[in-house]
XYZ file of C-alpha atoms in Angstrom:
113
model
C 94.066 3.815 4.000
C 94.517 2.500 7.570
C 96.312 5.703 8.579
C 93.691 7.910 6.910
C 90.941 6.136 8.856
C 92.774 6.318 12.198
C 93.546 2.585 12.387
C 97.314 3.161 12.325
C 99.335 5.513 14.550
C 101.439 8.309 13.101
C 104.549 6.504 14.331
C 103.615 3.283 12.528
C 102.764 5.191 9.350
C 106.115 7.021 9.337
C 107.958 3.775 10.061
C 106.212 2.154 7.076
C 107.229 5.101 4.904
C 110.831 4.751 6.122
C 110.737 1.038 5.330
C 109.374 1.682 1.829
C 112.237 4.156 1.328
C 114.784 1.495 2.299
C 115.600 2.983 5.709
C 116.472 0.587 8.508
C 117.952 0.475 12.022
C 120.570 -1.934 10.611
C 122.345 0.701 8.486
C 123.610 3.915 10.089
C 123.622 5.636 6.703
C 119.930 4.800 6.131
C 118.574 5.211 9.661
C 114.831 6.021 9.869
C 113.961 9.722 9.863
C 111.000 11.590 11.319
C 109.664 15.030 10.440
C 110.609 18.018 12.573
C 107.179 18.921 13.939
C 107.510 21.272 16.918
C 108.434 24.948 16.825
C 108.073 25.797 20.532
C 111.051 24.710 22.617
C 110.738 27.399 25.295
C 107.384 26.776 26.994
C 107.198 24.767 30.197
C 104.035 23.062 28.890
C 102.805 22.573 25.336
C 99.201 23.067 24.316
C 98.989 20.632 21.404
C 95.785 22.359 20.258
C 97.681 25.621 19.702
C 98.843 25.847 16.065
C 101.791 28.065 17.113
C 103.373 25.036 18.807
C 103.981 23.418 15.411
C 106.381 24.452 12.670
C 105.100 25.811 9.378
C 105.060 22.820 7.025
C 104.663 25.084 3.984
C 108.307 26.143 4.469
C 111.526 24.111 4.640
C 113.476 24.039 7.920
C 115.821 26.721 6.588
C 112.898 29.064 6.078
C 111.093 28.736 9.394
C 111.965 32.304 10.327
C 113.144 35.250 8.255
C 116.667 35.302 9.734
C 117.324 31.682 8.700
C 115.698 32.208 5.295
C 117.985 35.176 4.594
C 121.071 33.160 5.646
C 120.239 30.310 3.261
C 119.360 32.657 0.385
C 122.611 34.597 0.895
C 124.660 31.402 0.880
C 122.942 30.190 -2.290
C 123.528 33.501 -4.074
C 127.192 33.629 -3.016
C 127.744 30.080 -4.272
C 125.893 30.902 -7.487
C 128.209 33.839 -8.174
C 131.378 31.850 -7.516
C 130.079 28.980 -9.668
C 129.394 31.358 -12.559
C 133.030 32.473 -12.361
C 134.153 28.835 -12.489
C 135.283 28.837 -8.871
C 133.376 26.420 -6.659
C 130.608 23.848 -6.644
C 127.124 24.361 -8.058
C 124.959 26.425 -5.685
C 122.959 24.696 -2.951
C 120.857 25.713 0.021
C 121.799 23.024 2.542
C 125.390 21.934 3.053
C 124.682 18.904 5.215
C 122.278 16.007 4.970
C 119.526 15.649 7.565
C 120.639 12.115 8.335
C 124.155 10.746 8.299
C 126.097 8.141 10.266
C 127.726 10.771 12.503
C 124.338 12.197 13.561
C 122.963 8.720 14.217
C 125.987 7.716 16.306
C 125.744 10.932 18.335
C 122.072 10.182 18.996
C 122.743 6.537 19.895
C 125.546 7.481 22.321
C 123.032 9.586 24.254
C 120.450 6.794 24.634
C 120.277 4.777 27.801
C 121.594 1.226 27.308
């Protein structure tokens, strides 16, 4: 209720959610995650009051634009066909996890000491 009433920052709320999910800075395989919020990476300045700056939260990251949505649907359908013929894994949309030790290490190597 603290977050709902503005007594807790978004960062603190998300960190609490990560903690409840068992995520921690002490384990590279369970490093805290944050939602992908922005959609505009081209503008020199962002108007945070403009809704076009933010991604569409009604869609997954793979469906943010039609080109990406088609790519993920095509992959799923191709995997589904091969699976039905007994050749390959069950179909899936995303082939990588949004957080893994390799991603965390890459991020940490880029941070200033």
